Amino acid sequence: MAAPFSPFQINWDILAAATLSTIGAIAFNVLAFNETLENDTRTFYATAGAVCGAATTALSFKVSKNEQRVAAKSIITDEILDYELKQTYLEIVQPEQYILPPRTAPEQPKLPVAGVKESPKLNLSNPPKCPRQDSEEIVKLWDFIAFNHPEILYLLKETILLIVGENGSGKTTFAGFIALLRKLFYGMDIVVCDPHAHDNPGKWGTGINIIGSGYDYKAIENKIRDEFNARKKVIENLKEECCIWDELTNYAKYFSKDIPEKFMGYIVGDTRKRKKYSILLSHGDTLKTLCGTEGDAQMFERSVVKVMRYAERIPGEDKVPSPDATIWGLFKNEKGKPLPTPMIIEDWMNAEYLQELFPKLTDKTSPQKSSTDPKSGEPRSEMFYRINLSKSSNNNLDDEENFEDENFNNSGGEEVETSPDEGENSPNLHRNLHHLESSLYGNSTDCTHPVSEGWNFPDAFENPTPETIAAVVRCKRCRWNKAKTIKAVWGISKSGSDPRYKAVSYWFNEICSQLNY
């Protein structure tokens, strides 16, 4: 094992080399100036001189190498010299022996944060029991969420849920998903206050009471006043209600001056006792503009659970929601500050998928009169009552009298009250559709091409015509799924970013719901 580098080792080598060099010189001098020596003696002095010379040469080489090694080590450990300069020098000296270690980035110091604990991992080894036991499929969904996405169960009973994110981050989609889960598991009524609902028909699905569509901020203001004033009344047997407040940051621009304070008073008040659950949607944390007082703002911060959603940008394409999200407020540190809880929002977490799994979610038990069609201005739930099947452009229809909508009288076309047997699911309406379908497609049961040849795709944003409804009925009777039916009837492929698909998806759901398909 080689001795460590030291000046003592180098000095001893020099001393030995000098001694051997002197001995060799003496031996050669004896040979040169003493010619009377015997042959054996001369041979001895010649050999001694040669050995000393060779040893001196070897020691000189060793001393030279030791000097290089000492110099190389000092260069490697030097903190001032540039890395590239060190590498160049050592390659010239002896590259096979002196190699610099790879350059590494300096380790970033970890800044201590006082009082912050790591968020607990959500792992429900013993999940709570599903509140509904009357449906095996509902229990299966509950158990699936409990074991795979337990953070969702934490959010279902949060009184105030704030969803924040930029456009395209999926705030609306996630809010509708949480709201329908609340309806599915707890039987909550769902109300949506959305002044822009008319811009995207079908945005909230079906079976939901929408207030404020068509920029009707006055209707939303009246909703806030009613809820705020209702706190003073004693109401028994209250049913749980989930209210989604969309476009929240625009409210203050259009409301009366007293509304922001009343709104915050309603939101942060005793809503849990009154069984009111709010989902607030905002583009950013600008909610302080809605707070009437500083005390209300502080109370709001302590009460709210916030979900941060993000958008992913793809070159040349529209933004898409990121599956990554962060929940703030489920857990807090010793000082009461909210801790972040990461979560993954999967593609199936949307209202449309839940409605396909559980068609009863689209029941019209909730009021629908506030939901209006953007084209006609009529309540969407009444749209199909107003379809007059006798106005079909097809000339081969049966007697026109058979196709009159039973919801109109013969004197003025005004809508009249209908009994449960005469409404949207009445046999008469189905019979009229069957006649229209037969006149369009004949009595063939071939389901290879349920839509007739030469079919002209209707406008995605226009109310469905009788022919369009009959085409959907034809596809449904052939057991075609939703995406395939929409492609055949409207000519639009499934795409989450295509507003036309969202629009026709609403029409499809409405047709199937009205006709019990």
Tab-separated table of C-alpha atoms in Angstrom, residues 23-342:
chain	number	residue	atom	x	y	z
A	23	ILE	CA	28.888	5.878	-4.096
A	24	GLY	CA	28.700	5.313	-7.825
A	25	ALA	CA	30.940	8.288	-8.486
A	26	ILE	CA	33.552	7.014	-5.985
A	27	ALA	CA	33.525	3.544	-7.585
A	28	PHE	CA	34.116	4.949	-11.046
A	29	ASN	CA	36.889	7.241	-9.735
A	30	VAL	CA	38.707	4.277	-8.131
A	31	LEU	CA	38.559	2.418	-11.417
A	32	ALA	CA	39.792	5.383	-13.366
A	33	PHE	CA	42.789	6.387	-11.186
A	34	ASN	CA	43.981	3.033	-9.770
A	35	GLU	CA	45.312	0.804	-12.554
A	36	THR	CA	46.994	-1.703	-10.174
A	37	LEU	CA	43.688	-3.269	-9.042
A	38	GLU	CA	43.120	-6.880	-9.751
A	39	ASN	CA	40.516	-7.935	-12.228
A	40	ASP	CA	38.022	-9.202	-9.636
A	41	THR	CA	38.248	-5.972	-7.712
A	42	ARG	CA	37.791	-3.862	-10.809
A	43	THR	CA	34.717	-5.910	-11.724
A	44	PHE	CA	33.243	-5.271	-8.277
A	45	TYR	CA	33.734	-1.490	-8.488
A	46	ALA	CA	32.292	-1.372	-12.020
A	47	THR	CA	29.200	-3.321	-10.976
A	48	ALA	CA	28.713	-1.160	-7.864
A	49	GLY	CA	28.969	2.022	-9.910
A	50	ALA	CA	26.454	0.745	-12.495
A	51	VAL	CA	23.947	-0.323	-9.814
A	52	CYS	CA	24.218	2.998	-8.023
A	53	GLY	CA	23.700	4.841	-11.283
A	54	ALA	CA	20.582	2.822	-12.137
A	55	ALA	CA	19.204	3.298	-8.614
A	56	THR	CA	19.848	7.000	-8.798
A	57	THR	CA	17.970	7.220	-12.115
A	58	ALA	CA	14.986	5.304	-10.671
A	59	LEU	CA	14.836	7.449	-7.570
A	60	SER	CA	14.968	10.597	-9.685
A	61	PHE	CA	11.983	9.362	-11.735
A	62	LYS	CA	10.084	8.522	-8.541
A	63	VAL	CA	10.780	11.953	-7.073
A	64	SER	CA	9.513	13.537	-10.296
A	65	LYS	CA	6.272	11.504	-10.170
A	66	ASN	CA	5.750	12.256	-6.502
A	67	GLU	CA	5.970	15.925	-7.269
A	68	GLN	CA	3.308	15.527	-9.990
A	69	ARG	CA	1.027	13.595	-7.656
A	70	VAL	CA	1.319	16.190	-4.945
A	71	ALA	CA	0.636	18.919	-7.473
A	72	ALA	CA	-2.395	17.012	-8.884
A	73	LYS	CA	-3.881	16.507	-5.441
A	74	SER	CA	-3.501	20.144	-4.589
A	75	ILE	CA	-5.208	21.093	-7.858
A	76	ILE	CA	-8.133	18.712	-7.282
A	77	THR	CA	-8.784	20.129	-3.820
A	78	ASP	CA	-8.303	23.740	-4.869
A	79	GLU	CA	-11.584	25.679	-4.456
A	80	ILE	CA	-10.577	28.664	-6.551
A	81	LEU	CA	-9.424	27.101	-9.826
A	82	ASP	CA	-12.033	26.663	-12.538
A	83	TYR	CA	-13.356	23.107	-13.114
A	84	GLU	CA	-12.396	23.054	-16.805
A	85	LEU	CA	-8.870	24.268	-15.982
A	86	LYS	CA	-8.396	21.475	-13.455
A	87	GLN	CA	-9.619	18.877	-15.926
A	88	THR	CA	-7.303	20.100	-18.689
A	89	TYR	CA	-4.225	20.087	-16.416
A	90	LEU	CA	-4.864	16.603	-15.044
A	91	GLU	CA	-5.447	15.158	-18.538
A	92	ILE	CA	-1.996	16.391	-19.560
A	93	VAL	CA	-0.257	15.111	-16.406
A	94	GLN	CA	-1.682	11.592	-16.149
A	95	PRO	CA	-5.308	11.145	-17.345
A	96	GLU	CA	-5.497	7.452	-16.451
A	97	GLN	CA	-4.850	8.107	-12.769
A	98	TYR	CA	-6.181	11.543	-11.972
A	99	ILE	CA	-9.839	11.954	-12.946
A	100	LEU	CA	-12.018	14.690	-11.524
A	101	PRO	CA	-15.284	13.590	-9.914
A	102	PRO	CA	-18.422	14.542	-11.964
A	103	ARG	CA	-19.717	18.018	-11.419
A	104	THR	CA	-22.857	18.052	-9.212
A	105	ALA	CA	-25.278	20.857	-8.448
A	106	PRO	CA	-25.000	22.161	-4.922
A	107	GLU	CA	-27.671	20.800	-2.622
A	108	GLN	CA	-30.390	23.330	-1.920
A	109	PRO	CA	-30.759	24.143	1.760
A	110	LYS	CA	-34.013	23.061	3.330
A	111	LEU	CA	-35.704	26.048	4.879
A	112	PRO	CA	-37.303	25.145	8.184
A	113	VAL	CA	-40.919	26.272	8.521
A	114	ALA	CA	-41.987	26.534	12.109
A	115	GLY	CA	-45.171	24.759	13.119
A	116	VAL	CA	-45.911	23.006	9.808
A	117	LYS	CA	-46.697	19.325	9.877
A	118	GLU	CA	-46.771	16.995	6.911
A	119	SER	CA	-50.280	16.349	5.644
A	120	PRO	CA	-51.527	12.912	6.663
A	121	LYS	CA	-51.903	10.357	3.933
A	122	LEU	CA	-55.544	9.659	3.239
A	123	ASN	CA	-55.989	5.947	3.619
A	124	LEU	CA	-59.385	4.787	4.795
A	125	SER	CA	-58.693	1.223	5.892
A	126	ASN	CA	-62.120	1.200	7.552
A	127	PRO	CA	-64.240	3.508	5.366
A	128	PRO	CA	-67.594	4.852	6.548
A	129	LYS	CA	-70.730	3.079	5.490
A	130	CYS	CA	-72.586	4.348	2.437
A	131	PRO	CA	-75.548	6.464	3.585
A	132	ARG	CA	-77.748	4.706	1.030
A	133	GLN	CA	-78.167	0.959	1.175
A	134	ASP	CA	-81.119	0.640	-1.212
A	135	SER	CA	-78.932	0.268	-4.317
A	136	GLU	CA	-76.058	-2.150	-4.763
A	137	GLU	CA	-74.571	-0.017	-7.552
A	138	ILE	CA	-74.568	3.098	-5.371
A	139	VAL	CA	-72.838	1.206	-2.557
A	140	LYS	CA	-70.232	-0.078	-5.033
A	141	LEU	CA	-69.504	3.473	-6.198
A	142	TRP	CA	-69.198	4.675	-2.592
A	143	ASP	CA	-66.761	1.876	-1.710
A	144	PHE	CA	-64.734	2.473	-4.875
A	145	ILE	CA	-64.329	6.172	-4.028
A	146	ALA	CA	-63.556	5.378	-0.374
A	147	PHE	CA	-60.682	3.052	-1.241
A	148	ASN	CA	-59.290	4.893	-4.275
A	149	HIS	CA	-60.168	8.564	-3.755
A	150	PRO	CA	-60.978	9.050	-0.052
A	151	GLU	CA	-60.451	12.804	-0.305
A	152	ILE	CA	-63.719	12.970	-2.265
A	153	LEU	CA	-65.649	11.683	0.763
A	154	TYR	CA	-64.102	14.450	2.861
A	155	LEU	CA	-65.448	17.051	0.423
A	156	LEU	CA	-69.031	15.773	0.223
A	157	LYS	CA	-70.100	17.182	3.585
A	158	GLU	CA	-68.078	20.387	3.540
A	159	THR	CA	-70.445	23.308	4.051
A	160	ILE	CA	-68.343	25.739	1.991
A	161	LEU	CA	-66.281	24.385	-0.891
A	162	LEU	CA	-64.328	26.888	-2.981
A	163	ILE	CA	-63.017	25.689	-6.371
A	164	VAL	CA	-60.373	27.995	-7.846
A	165	GLY	CA	-58.727	27.827	-11.260
A	166	GLU	CA	-58.253	29.524	-14.601
A	167	ASN	CA	-60.459	29.012	-17.634
A	168	GLY	CA	-60.145	25.474	-18.931
A	169	SER	CA	-59.021	24.008	-15.607
A	170	GLY	CA	-62.224	22.001	-15.097
A	171	LYS	CA	-63.830	23.930	-12.208
A	172	THR	CA	-67.351	23.500	-13.539
A	173	THR	CA	-66.854	19.815	-14.331
A	174	PHE	CA	-65.615	19.019	-10.837
A	175	ALA	CA	-68.328	21.114	-9.172
A	176	GLY	CA	-71.048	19.255	-11.097
A	177	PHE	CA	-69.454	15.937	-10.140
A	178	ILE	CA	-69.432	16.778	-6.406
A	179	ALA	CA	-72.980	18.119	-6.583
A	180	LEU	CA	-74.361	14.973	-8.232
A	181	LEU	CA	-72.536	12.771	-5.731
A	182	ARG	CA	-74.286	14.716	-2.983
A	183	LYS	CA	-77.601	14.148	-4.705
A	184	LEU	CA	-76.836	10.461	-5.266
A	185	PHE	CA	-75.596	9.653	-1.750
A	186	TYR	CA	-77.560	12.111	0.397
A	187	GLY	CA	-80.564	13.034	-1.744
A	188	MET	CA	-79.706	16.750	-1.811
A	189	ASP	CA	-81.538	19.131	-4.104
A	190	ILE	CA	-79.193	20.883	-6.545
A	191	VAL	CA	-79.453	24.562	-7.463
A	192	VAL	CA	-77.038	26.346	-9.800
A	193	CYS	CA	-76.697	30.130	-9.913
A	194	ASP	CA	-74.968	30.721	-13.239
A	195	PRO	CA	-75.514	33.885	-15.310
A	196	HIS	CA	-73.653	32.307	-18.256
A	197	ALA	CA	-75.505	28.987	-18.375
A	198	HIS	CA	-77.045	29.906	-21.746
A	199	ASP	CA	-73.578	30.043	-23.358
A	200	ASN	CA	-73.098	26.296	-22.961
A	201	PRO	CA	-76.324	24.270	-23.154
A	202	GLY	CA	-75.985	21.085	-21.176
A	203	LYS	CA	-73.121	22.472	-19.112
A	204	TRP	CA	-74.771	21.347	-15.877
A	205	GLY	CA	-76.534	18.268	-17.199
A	206	THR	CA	-80.221	17.673	-16.645
A	207	GLY	CA	-82.449	17.531	-13.599
A	208	ILE	CA	-80.855	20.632	-12.049
A	209	ASN	CA	-82.542	23.926	-11.202
A	210	ILE	CA	-80.592	26.728	-12.896
A	211	ILE	CA	-81.043	30.334	-11.755
A	212	GLY	CA	-79.795	33.415	-13.598
A	213	SER	CA	-79.306	32.037	-17.107
A	214	GLY	CA	-79.081	34.792	-19.701
A	215	TYR	CA	-77.201	37.222	-17.438
A	216	ASP	CA	-80.185	37.411	-15.094
A	217	TYR	CA	-78.254	38.691	-12.079
A	218	LYS	CA	-81.495	39.936	-10.565
A	219	ALA	CA	-82.720	36.355	-10.179
A	220	ILE	CA	-79.479	35.429	-8.398
A	221	GLU	CA	-79.792	38.491	-6.167
A	222	ASN	CA	-83.334	37.459	-5.233
A	223	LYS	CA	-82.055	33.976	-4.388
A	224	ILE	CA	-79.487	35.482	-2.010
A	225	ARG	CA	-82.093	37.723	-0.367
A	226	ASP	CA	-84.503	34.822	0.070
A	227	GLU	CA	-81.852	32.608	1.636
A	228	PHE	CA	-80.594	35.384	3.911
A	229	ASN	CA	-84.089	36.284	5.106
A	230	ALA	CA	-85.021	32.625	5.561
A	231	ARG	CA	-82.501	32.395	8.390
A	232	LYS	CA	-84.915	34.345	10.587
A	233	LYS	CA	-87.681	31.808	10.107
A	234	VAL	CA	-88.138	28.466	11.813
A	235	ILE	CA	-88.637	25.837	9.148
A	236	GLU	CA	-89.145	22.209	10.017
A	237	ASN	CA	-88.162	19.200	7.958
A	238	LEU	CA	-85.648	21.084	5.858
A	239	LYS	CA	-84.245	19.093	2.941
A	240	GLU	CA	-80.517	19.314	2.261
A	241	GLU	CA	-79.639	21.600	-0.639
A	242	CYS	CA	-76.405	22.042	-2.587
A	243	CYS	CA	-76.100	25.408	-4.316
A	244	ILE	CA	-73.376	26.098	-6.890
A	245	TRP	CA	-72.433	29.768	-7.277
A	246	ASP	CA	-70.698	30.182	-10.642
A	247	GLU	CA	-68.992	33.323	-12.001
A	248	LEU	CA	-68.721	34.427	-8.389
A	249	THR	CA	-66.247	37.255	-8.885
A	250	ASN	CA	-68.704	39.061	-11.195
A	251	TYR	CA	-71.505	39.212	-8.655
A	252	ALA	CA	-70.365	42.403	-6.936
A	253	LYS	CA	-70.420	44.311	-10.256
A	254	TYR	CA	-74.131	43.783	-10.775
A	255	PHE	CA	-75.619	43.403	-7.285
A	256	SER	CA	-77.102	46.010	-5.000
A	257	LYS	CA	-74.722	47.426	-2.410
A	258	ASP	CA	-76.177	45.417	0.478
A	259	ILE	CA	-75.932	42.042	-1.295
A	260	PRO	CA	-72.219	41.223	-0.717
A	261	GLU	CA	-72.680	41.490	3.037
A	262	LYS	CA	-75.880	39.455	2.934
A	263	PHE	CA	-74.230	36.872	0.712
A	264	MET	CA	-71.308	36.377	3.070
A	265	GLY	CA	-73.674	36.357	6.015
A	266	TYR	CA	-75.614	33.543	4.361
A	267	ILE	CA	-72.489	31.640	3.280
A	268	VAL	CA	-70.583	31.740	6.568
A	269	GLY	CA	-73.638	31.699	8.810
A	270	ASP	CA	-75.371	28.690	10.297
A	271	THR	CA	-75.771	27.000	6.911
A	272	ARG	CA	-74.947	23.569	8.301
A	273	LYS	CA	-77.858	23.759	10.737
A	274	ARG	CA	-80.119	24.802	7.867
A	275	LYS	CA	-78.689	21.994	5.710
A	276	LYS	CA	-77.336	24.360	3.062
A	277	TYR	CA	-74.107	23.445	1.236
A	278	SER	CA	-72.369	25.915	-1.067
A	279	ILE	CA	-69.884	25.320	-3.892
A	280	LEU	CA	-68.222	28.557	-4.991
A	281	LEU	CA	-66.427	28.838	-8.343
A	282	SER	CA	-63.833	31.528	-8.896
A	283	HIS	CA	-60.930	32.311	-11.224
A	284	GLY	CA	-58.762	33.366	-8.295
A	285	ASP	CA	-58.644	34.237	-4.627
A	286	THR	CA	-60.492	37.520	-5.092
A	287	LEU	CA	-63.345	36.679	-2.766
A	288	LYS	CA	-62.490	39.426	-0.300
A	289	THR	CA	-64.363	41.828	-2.585
A	290	LEU	CA	-67.538	39.941	-1.646
A	291	CYS	CA	-66.987	40.187	2.101
A	292	GLY	CA	-68.989	42.852	3.840
A	293	THR	CA	-66.576	43.313	6.749
A	294	GLU	CA	-63.079	42.234	7.723
A	295	GLY	CA	-64.603	39.920	10.294
A	296	ASP	CA	-66.617	38.172	7.592
A	297	ALA	CA	-63.423	37.742	5.535
A	298	GLN	CA	-61.596	36.133	8.450
A	299	MET	CA	-64.580	33.898	9.223
A	300	PHE	CA	-64.705	32.870	5.580
A	301	GLU	CA	-61.006	31.964	5.554
A	302	ARG	CA	-61.492	29.753	8.619
A	303	SER	CA	-64.587	28.047	7.236
A	304	VAL	CA	-63.728	27.363	3.609
A	305	VAL	CA	-62.058	24.310	2.067
A	306	LYS	CA	-60.379	25.228	-1.205
A	307	VAL	CA	-59.692	23.030	-4.234
A	308	MET	CA	-57.063	24.367	-6.632
A	309	ARG	CA	-57.469	23.176	-10.219
A	310	TYR	CA	-54.928	23.665	-12.998
A	311	ALA	CA	-54.884	23.665	-16.800
A	312	GLU	CA	-52.352	22.018	-19.105
A	313	ARG	CA	-51.274	23.809	-22.259
A	314	ILE	CA	-50.696	21.844	-25.456
A	315	PRO	CA	-49.055	23.599	-28.459
A	316	GLY	CA	-51.646	24.336	-31.117
A	317	GLU	CA	-54.573	23.045	-29.041
A	318	ASP	CA	-56.988	24.280	-26.409
A	319	LYS	CA	-56.096	24.072	-22.746
A	320	VAL	CA	-57.187	20.881	-21.012
A	321	PRO	CA	-57.794	20.277	-17.304
A	322	SER	CA	-54.832	18.866	-15.429
A	323	PRO	CA	-55.523	15.713	-13.403
A	324	ASP	CA	-53.451	17.159	-10.566
A	325	ALA	CA	-55.263	19.243	-7.974
A	326	THR	CA	-54.612	20.465	-4.442
A	327	ILE	CA	-57.002	20.679	-1.510
A	328	TRP	CA	-56.359	23.326	1.131
A	329	GLY	CA	-58.113	23.280	4.483
A	330	LEU	CA	-58.969	19.638	5.124
A	331	PHE	CA	-56.158	19.621	7.680
A	332	LYS	CA	-54.495	22.463	9.573
A	333	ASN	CA	-51.274	22.896	11.537
A	334	GLU	CA	-50.956	23.946	15.177
A	335	LYS	CA	-51.482	27.589	14.242
A	336	GLY	CA	-54.649	26.863	12.295
A	337	LYS	CA	-53.070	27.420	8.875
A	338	PRO	CA	-54.397	25.113	6.122
A	339	LEU	CA	-52.146	22.331	4.849
A	340	PRO	CA	-52.069	21.112	1.221
A	341	THR	CA	-53.516	17.703	0.353
A	342	PRO	CA	-52.741	16.474	-3.208
